[in-house]
PDB file of C-alpha atoms in Angstrom:
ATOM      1  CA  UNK A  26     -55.334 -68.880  63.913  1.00 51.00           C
ATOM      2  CA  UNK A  27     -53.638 -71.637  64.944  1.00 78.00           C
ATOM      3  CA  UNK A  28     -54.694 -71.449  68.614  1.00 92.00           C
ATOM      4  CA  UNK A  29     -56.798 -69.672  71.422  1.00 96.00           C
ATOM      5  CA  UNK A  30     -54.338 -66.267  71.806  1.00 97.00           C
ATOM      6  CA  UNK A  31     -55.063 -63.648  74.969  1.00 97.00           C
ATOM      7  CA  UNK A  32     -53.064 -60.855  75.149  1.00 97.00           C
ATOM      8  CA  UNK A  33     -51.621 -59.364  77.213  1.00 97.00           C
ATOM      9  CA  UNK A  34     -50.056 -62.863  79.065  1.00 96.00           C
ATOM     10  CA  UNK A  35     -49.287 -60.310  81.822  1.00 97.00           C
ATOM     11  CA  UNK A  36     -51.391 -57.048  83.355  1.00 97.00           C
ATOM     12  CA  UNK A  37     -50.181 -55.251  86.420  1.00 98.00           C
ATOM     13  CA  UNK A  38     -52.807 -52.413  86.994  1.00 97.00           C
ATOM     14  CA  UNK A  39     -53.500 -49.966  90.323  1.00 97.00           C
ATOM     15  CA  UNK A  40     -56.847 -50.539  91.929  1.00 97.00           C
ATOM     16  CA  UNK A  41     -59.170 -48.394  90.515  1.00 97.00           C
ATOM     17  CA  UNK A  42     -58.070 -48.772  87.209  1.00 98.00           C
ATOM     18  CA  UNK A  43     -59.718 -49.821  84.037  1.00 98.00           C
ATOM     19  CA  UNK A  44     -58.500 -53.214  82.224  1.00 98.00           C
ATOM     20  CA  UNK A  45     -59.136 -54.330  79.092  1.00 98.00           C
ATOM     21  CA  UNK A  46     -58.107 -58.165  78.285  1.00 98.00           C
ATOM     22  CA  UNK A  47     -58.604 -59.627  74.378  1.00 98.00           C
ATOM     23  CA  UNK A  48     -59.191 -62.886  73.350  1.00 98.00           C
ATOM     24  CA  UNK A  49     -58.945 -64.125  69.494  1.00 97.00           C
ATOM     25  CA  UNK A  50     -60.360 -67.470  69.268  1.00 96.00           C
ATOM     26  CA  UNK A  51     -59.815 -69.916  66.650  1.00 94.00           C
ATOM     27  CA  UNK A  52     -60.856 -69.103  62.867  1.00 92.00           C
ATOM     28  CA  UNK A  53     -64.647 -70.334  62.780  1.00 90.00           C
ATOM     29  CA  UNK A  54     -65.565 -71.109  66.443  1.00 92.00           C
ATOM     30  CA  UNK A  55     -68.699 -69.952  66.736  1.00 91.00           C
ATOM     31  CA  UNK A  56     -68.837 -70.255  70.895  1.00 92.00           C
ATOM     32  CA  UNK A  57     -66.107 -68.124  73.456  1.00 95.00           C
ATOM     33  CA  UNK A  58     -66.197 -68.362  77.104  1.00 95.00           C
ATOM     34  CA  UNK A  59     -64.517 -66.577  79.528  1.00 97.00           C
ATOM     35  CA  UNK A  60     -63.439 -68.043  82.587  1.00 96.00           C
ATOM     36  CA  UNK A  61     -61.444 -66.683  85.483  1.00 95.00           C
ATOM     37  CA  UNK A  62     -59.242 -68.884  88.179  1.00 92.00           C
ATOM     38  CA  UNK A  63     -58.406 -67.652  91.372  1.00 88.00           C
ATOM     39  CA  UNK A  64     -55.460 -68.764  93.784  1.00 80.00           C
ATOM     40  CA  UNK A  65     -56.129 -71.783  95.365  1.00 74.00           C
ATOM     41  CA  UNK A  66     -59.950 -72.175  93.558  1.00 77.00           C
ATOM     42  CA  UNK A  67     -61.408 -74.080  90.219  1.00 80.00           C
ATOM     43  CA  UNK A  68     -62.222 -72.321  87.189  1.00 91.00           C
ATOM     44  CA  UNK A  69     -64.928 -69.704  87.628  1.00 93.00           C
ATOM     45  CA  UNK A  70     -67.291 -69.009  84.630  1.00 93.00           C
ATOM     46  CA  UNK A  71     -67.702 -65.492  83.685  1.00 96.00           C
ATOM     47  CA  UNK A  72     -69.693 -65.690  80.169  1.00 96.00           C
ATOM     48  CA  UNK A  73     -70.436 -67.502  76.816  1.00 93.00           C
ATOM     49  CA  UNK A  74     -70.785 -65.725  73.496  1.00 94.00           C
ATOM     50  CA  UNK A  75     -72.341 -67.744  70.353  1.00 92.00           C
ATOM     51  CA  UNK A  76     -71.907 -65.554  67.481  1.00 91.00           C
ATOM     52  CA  UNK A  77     -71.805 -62.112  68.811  1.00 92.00           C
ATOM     53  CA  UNK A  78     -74.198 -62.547  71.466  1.00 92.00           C
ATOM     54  CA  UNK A  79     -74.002 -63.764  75.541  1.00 91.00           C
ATOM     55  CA  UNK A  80     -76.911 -65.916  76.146  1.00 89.00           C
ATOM     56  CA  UNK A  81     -75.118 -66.830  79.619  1.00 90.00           C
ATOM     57  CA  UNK A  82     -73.697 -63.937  81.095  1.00 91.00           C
ATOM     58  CA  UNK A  83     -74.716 -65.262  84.869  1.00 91.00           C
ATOM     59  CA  UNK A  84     -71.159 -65.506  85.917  1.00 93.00           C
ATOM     60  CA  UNK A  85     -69.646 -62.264  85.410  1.00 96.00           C
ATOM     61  CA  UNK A  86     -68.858 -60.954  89.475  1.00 94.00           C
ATOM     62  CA  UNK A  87     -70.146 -57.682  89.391  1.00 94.00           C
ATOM     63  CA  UNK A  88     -71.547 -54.586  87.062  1.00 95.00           C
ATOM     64  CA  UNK A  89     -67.983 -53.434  86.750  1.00 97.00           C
ATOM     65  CA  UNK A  90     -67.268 -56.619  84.556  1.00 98.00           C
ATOM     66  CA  UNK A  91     -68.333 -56.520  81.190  1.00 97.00           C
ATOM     67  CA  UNK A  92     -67.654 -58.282  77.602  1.00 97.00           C
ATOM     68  CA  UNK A  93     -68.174 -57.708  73.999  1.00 96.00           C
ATOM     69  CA  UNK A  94     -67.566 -59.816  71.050  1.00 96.00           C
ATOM     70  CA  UNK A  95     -67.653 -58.516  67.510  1.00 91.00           C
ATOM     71  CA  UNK A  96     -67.696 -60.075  63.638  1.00 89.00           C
ATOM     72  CA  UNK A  97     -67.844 -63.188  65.229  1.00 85.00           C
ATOM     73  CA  UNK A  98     -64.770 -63.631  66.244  1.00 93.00           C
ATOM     74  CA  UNK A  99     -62.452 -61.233  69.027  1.00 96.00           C
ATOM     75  CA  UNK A 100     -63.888 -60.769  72.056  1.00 97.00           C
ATOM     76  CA  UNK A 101     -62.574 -58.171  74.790  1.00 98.00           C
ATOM     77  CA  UNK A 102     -63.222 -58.436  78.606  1.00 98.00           C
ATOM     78  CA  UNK A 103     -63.845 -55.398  80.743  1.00 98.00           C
ATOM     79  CA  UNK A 104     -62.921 -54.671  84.126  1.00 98.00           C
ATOM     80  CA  UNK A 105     -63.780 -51.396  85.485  1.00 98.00           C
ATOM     81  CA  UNK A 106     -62.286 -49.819  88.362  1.00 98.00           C
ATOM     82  CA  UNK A 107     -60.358 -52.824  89.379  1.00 98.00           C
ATOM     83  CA  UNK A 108     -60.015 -54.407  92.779  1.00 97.00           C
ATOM     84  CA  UNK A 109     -57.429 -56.763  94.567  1.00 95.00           C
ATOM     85  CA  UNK A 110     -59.835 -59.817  94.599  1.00 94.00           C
ATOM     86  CA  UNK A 111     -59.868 -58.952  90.675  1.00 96.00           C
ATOM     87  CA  UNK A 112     -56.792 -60.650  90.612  1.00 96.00           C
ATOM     88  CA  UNK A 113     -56.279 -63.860  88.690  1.00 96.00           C
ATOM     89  CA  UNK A 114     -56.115 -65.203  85.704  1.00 96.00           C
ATOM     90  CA  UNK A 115     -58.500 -65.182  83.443  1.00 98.00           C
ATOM     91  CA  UNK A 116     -58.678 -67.635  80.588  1.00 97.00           C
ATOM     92  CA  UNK A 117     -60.696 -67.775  77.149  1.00 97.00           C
ATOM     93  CA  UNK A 118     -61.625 -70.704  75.114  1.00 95.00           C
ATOM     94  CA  UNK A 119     -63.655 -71.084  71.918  1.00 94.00           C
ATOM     95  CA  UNK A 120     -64.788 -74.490  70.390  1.00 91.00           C
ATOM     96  CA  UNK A 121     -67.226 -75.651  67.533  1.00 84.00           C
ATOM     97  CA  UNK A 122     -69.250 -78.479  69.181  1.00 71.00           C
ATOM     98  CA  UNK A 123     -70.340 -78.260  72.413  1.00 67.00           C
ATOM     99  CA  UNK A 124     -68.067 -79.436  75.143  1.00 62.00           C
ATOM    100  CA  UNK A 125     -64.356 -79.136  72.918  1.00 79.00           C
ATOM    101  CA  UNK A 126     -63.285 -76.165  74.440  1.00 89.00           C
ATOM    102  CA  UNK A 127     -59.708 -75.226  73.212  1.00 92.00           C
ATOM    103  CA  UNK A 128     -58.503 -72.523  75.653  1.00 94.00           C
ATOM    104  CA  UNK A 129     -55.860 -69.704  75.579  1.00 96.00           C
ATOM    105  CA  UNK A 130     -52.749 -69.409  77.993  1.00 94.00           C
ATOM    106  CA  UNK A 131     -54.689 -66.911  80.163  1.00 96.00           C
ATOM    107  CA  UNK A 132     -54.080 -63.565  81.058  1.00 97.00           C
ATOM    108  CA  UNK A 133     -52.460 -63.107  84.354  1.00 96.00           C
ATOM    109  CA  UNK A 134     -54.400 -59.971  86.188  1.00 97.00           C
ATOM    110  CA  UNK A 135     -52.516 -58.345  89.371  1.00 97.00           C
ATOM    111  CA  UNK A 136     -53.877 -55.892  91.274  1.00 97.00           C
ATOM    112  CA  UNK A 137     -51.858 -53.443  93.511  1.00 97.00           C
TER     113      UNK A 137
ATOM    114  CA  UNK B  22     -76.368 -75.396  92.278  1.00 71.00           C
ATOM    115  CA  UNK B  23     -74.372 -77.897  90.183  1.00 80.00           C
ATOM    116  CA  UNK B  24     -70.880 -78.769  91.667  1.00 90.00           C
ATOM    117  CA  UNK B  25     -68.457 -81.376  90.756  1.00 94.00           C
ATOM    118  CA  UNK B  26     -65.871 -82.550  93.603  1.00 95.00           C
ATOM    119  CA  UNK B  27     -62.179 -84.072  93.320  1.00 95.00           C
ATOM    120  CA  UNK B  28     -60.880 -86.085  96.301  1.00 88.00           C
ATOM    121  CA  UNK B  29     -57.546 -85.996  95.903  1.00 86.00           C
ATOM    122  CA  UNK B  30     -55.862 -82.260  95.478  1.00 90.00           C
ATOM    123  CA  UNK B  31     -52.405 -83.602  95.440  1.00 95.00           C
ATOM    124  CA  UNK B  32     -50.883 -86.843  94.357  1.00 96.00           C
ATOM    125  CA  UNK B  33     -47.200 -88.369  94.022  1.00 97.00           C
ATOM    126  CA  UNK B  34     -46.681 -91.208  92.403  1.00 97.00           C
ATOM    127  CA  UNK B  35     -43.521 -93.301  91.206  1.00 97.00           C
ATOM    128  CA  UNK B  36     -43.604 -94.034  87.396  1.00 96.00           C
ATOM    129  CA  UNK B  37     -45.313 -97.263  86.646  1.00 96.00           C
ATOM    130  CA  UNK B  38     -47.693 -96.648  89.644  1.00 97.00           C
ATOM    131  CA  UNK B  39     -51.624 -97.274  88.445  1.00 97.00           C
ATOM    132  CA  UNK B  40     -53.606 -93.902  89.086  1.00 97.00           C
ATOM    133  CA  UNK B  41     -57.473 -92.669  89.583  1.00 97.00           C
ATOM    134  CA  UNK B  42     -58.051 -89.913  89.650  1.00 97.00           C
ATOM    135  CA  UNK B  43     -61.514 -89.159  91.550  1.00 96.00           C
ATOM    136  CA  UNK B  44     -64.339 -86.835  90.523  1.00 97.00           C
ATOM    137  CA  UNK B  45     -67.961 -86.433  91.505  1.00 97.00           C
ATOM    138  CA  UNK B  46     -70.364 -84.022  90.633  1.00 95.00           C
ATOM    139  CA  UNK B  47     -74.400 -82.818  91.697  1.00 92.00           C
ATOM    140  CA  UNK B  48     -76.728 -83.073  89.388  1.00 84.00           C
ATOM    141  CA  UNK B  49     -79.918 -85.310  88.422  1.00 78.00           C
ATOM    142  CA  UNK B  50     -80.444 -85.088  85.140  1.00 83.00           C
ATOM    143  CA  UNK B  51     -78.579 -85.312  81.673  1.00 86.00           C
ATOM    144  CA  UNK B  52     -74.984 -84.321  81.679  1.00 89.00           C
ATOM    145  CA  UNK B  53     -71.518 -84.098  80.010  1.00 91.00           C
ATOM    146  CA  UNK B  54     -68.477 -84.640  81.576  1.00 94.00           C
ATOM    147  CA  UNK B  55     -65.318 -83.758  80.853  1.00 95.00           C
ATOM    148  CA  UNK B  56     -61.366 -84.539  81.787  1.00 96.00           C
ATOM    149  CA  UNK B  57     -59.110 -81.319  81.275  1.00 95.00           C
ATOM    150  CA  UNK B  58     -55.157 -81.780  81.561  1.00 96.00           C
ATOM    151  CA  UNK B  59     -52.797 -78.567  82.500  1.00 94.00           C
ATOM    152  CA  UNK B  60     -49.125 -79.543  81.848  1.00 95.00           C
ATOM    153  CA  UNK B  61     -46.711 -77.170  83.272  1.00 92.00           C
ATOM    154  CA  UNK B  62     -46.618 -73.650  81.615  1.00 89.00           C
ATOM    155  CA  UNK B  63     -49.291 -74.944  78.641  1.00 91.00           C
ATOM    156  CA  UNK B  64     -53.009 -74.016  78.663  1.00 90.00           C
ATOM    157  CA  UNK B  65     -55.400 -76.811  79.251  1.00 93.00           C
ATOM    158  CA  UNK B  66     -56.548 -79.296  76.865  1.00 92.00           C
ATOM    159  CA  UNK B  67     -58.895 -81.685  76.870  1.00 93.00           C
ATOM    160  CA  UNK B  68     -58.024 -85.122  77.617  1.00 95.00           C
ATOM    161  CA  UNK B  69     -61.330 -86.890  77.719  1.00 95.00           C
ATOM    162  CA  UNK B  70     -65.015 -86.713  77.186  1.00 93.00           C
ATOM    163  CA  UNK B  71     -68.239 -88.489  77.929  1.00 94.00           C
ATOM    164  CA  UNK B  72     -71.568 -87.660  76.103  1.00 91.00           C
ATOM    165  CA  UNK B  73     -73.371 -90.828  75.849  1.00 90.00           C
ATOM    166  CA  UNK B  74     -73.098 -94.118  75.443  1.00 93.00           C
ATOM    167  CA  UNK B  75     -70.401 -96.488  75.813  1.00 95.00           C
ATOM    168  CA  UNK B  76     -69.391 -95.278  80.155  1.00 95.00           C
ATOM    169  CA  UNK B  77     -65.902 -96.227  79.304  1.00 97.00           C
ATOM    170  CA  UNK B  78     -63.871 -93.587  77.800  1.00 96.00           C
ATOM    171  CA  UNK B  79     -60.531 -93.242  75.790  1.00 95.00           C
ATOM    172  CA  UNK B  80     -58.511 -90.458  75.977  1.00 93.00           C
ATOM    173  CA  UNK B  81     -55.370 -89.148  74.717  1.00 92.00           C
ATOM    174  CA  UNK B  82     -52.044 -90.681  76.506  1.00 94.00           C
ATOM    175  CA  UNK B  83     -53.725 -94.364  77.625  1.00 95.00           C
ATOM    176  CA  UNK B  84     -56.289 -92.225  80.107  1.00 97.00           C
ATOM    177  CA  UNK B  85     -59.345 -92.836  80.173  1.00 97.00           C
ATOM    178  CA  UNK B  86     -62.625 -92.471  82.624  1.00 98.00           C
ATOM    179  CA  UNK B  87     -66.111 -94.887  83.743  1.00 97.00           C
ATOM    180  CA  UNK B  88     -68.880 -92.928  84.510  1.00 96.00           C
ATOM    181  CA  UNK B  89     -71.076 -94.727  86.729  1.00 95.00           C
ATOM    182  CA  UNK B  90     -74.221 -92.774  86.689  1.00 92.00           C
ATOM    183  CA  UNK B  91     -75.928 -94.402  90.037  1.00 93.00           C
ATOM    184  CA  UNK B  92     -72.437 -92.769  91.889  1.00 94.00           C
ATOM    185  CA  UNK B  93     -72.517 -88.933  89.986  1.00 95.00           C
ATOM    186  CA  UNK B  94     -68.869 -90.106  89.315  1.00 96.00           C
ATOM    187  CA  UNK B  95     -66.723 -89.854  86.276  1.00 97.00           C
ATOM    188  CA  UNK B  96     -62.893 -91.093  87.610  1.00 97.00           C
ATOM    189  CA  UNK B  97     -59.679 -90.850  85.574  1.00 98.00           C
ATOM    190  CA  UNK B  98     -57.716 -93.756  85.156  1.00 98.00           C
ATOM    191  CA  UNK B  99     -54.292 -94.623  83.739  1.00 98.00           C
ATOM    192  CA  UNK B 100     -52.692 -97.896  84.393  1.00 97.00           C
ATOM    193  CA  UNK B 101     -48.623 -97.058  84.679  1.00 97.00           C
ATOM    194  CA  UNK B 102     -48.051 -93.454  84.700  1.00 97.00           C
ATOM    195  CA  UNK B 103     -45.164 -91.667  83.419  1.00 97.00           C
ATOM    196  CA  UNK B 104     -42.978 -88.248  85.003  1.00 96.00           C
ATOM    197  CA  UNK B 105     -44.405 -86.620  81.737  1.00 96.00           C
ATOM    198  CA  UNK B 106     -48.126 -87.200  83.087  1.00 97.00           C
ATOM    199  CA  UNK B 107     -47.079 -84.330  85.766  1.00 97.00           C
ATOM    200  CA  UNK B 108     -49.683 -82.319  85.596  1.00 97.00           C
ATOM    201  CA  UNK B 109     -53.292 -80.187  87.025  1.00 95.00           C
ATOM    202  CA  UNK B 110     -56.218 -82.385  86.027  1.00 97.00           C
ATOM    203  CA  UNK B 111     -59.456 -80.576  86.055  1.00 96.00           C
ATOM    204  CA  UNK B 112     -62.819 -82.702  85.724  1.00 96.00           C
ATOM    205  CA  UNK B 113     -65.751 -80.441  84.210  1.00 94.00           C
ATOM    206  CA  UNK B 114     -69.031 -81.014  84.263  1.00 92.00           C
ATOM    207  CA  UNK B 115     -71.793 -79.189  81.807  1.00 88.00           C
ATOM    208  CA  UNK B 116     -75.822 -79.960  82.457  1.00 80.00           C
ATOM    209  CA  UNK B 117     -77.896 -80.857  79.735  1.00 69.00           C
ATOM    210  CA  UNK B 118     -77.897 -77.721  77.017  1.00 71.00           C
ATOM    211  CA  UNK B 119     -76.097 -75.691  79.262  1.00 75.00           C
ATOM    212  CA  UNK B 120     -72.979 -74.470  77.547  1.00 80.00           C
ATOM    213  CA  UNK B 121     -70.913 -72.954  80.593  1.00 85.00           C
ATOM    214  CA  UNK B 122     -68.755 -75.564  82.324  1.00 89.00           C
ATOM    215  CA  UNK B 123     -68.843 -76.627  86.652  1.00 91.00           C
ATOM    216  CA  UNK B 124     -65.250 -77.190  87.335  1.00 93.00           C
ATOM    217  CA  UNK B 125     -63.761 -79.201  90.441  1.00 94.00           C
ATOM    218  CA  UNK B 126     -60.921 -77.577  92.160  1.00 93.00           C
ATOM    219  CA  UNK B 127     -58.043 -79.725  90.263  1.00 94.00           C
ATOM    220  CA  UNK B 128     -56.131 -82.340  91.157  1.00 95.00           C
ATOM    221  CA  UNK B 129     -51.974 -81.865  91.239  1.00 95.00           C
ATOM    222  CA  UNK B 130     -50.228 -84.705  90.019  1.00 97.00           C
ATOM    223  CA  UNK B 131     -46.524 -85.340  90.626  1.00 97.00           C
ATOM    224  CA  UNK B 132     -44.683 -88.231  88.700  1.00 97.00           C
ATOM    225  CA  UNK B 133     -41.474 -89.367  90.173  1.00 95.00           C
ATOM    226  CA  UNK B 134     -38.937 -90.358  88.089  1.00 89.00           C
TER     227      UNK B 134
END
């Protein structure tokens, strides 16, 4: 595609629920990250995929996150019985080379 | 633990004003450094990068950064802003062949007309 697209731009869940957040990256980027921003803090990494596998999973919070990326190319984000500090947004990017990240418009995650 | 620091969280300027932008980071060995820009509702992009060799970088819109290696710094610079540089600036930092990027908190930048 064109660009980085996450969907949904919007998720409202109850706490204890399970979330699922996609991410297509753009047609032939071999690396995806997944990052997450907080109110008031920096981007937080969560993992990088090259190909279909995380080498660098050392960011993801807790065993209730997880991630999966198949053929390549869509990767989905798991959040299992969500929490309030779950919220935030969490952004995906995908690049070629090292370092040219192109990144999505984020998913915005609330918690109630 | 790698970190990378911004001084200034939120700046107003007038158009025409210079700007730097600072950003320091931890780390001894090789690195890459990075300038993100977040304009208002878009998703970031990048707006500069530094690999290796010449310290002066050129980015996109007259920025561009010096990494001075003896000071862990890589600052942004433009020399007469404009309102359309309002923006979050984000300096990144990745160590050697590590893939996953150290982010600074951001720096908010307000351009008045």
């Amino acid at each position: 595609g064109a660009g980085v697209s996450q969907s949904p731009s919007n998720k409202v869940t109850e706490k204890g629920k399970d979330v699922e957040l996609r991410c297509d990256p753009i047609s032939g980027h071999t690396a995806l990250y997944w990052y997450r921003q907080s109110l008031g803090q920096g981007l937080e990494f969560l993992i990088y995929f090259q190909g279909n596998s995380a080498p660098d999973k050392s960011g993801l919070p807790s065993d209730r996150f997880s991630a999966e990326r198949t053929g390549g190319s869509v990767s989905t984000l798991t959040i299992q019985r969500t929490q309030q500090e779950d919220s935030a947004v969490y952004l995906c990017a995908s690049s070629l080379r090292q370092g040219e990240a192109f990144f999505g418009q984020g998913t915005r995650l609330t918690v109630v | 633990a790698q970190s990378v620091s911004q001084h200034n969280h939120h700046v107003i300027l007038s158009e025409a004003a210079s700007l730097e932008l600072g950003c320091n980071y931890s780390y001894g060995g090789t690195v890459n450094l990075f300038w993100y820009v977040q304009y208002p509702g878009q998703h970031l992009q990048l707006l500069l990068k530094y690999f290796s060799g010449d310290p002066l970088v050129k980015g996109i819109k007259g920025f561009e950064a010096e990494f001075i290696k003896s000071k862990f710094s890589f600052n942004l610079r433009k020399p007469s802003v404009q309102w359309s540089d309002t923006a979050e600036y984000f300096c990144a930092v990745n160590a050697g062949n590590n893939r996953k990027l150290i982010w600074g908190l951001g720096t908010s930048l307000a351009v008045n007309p």
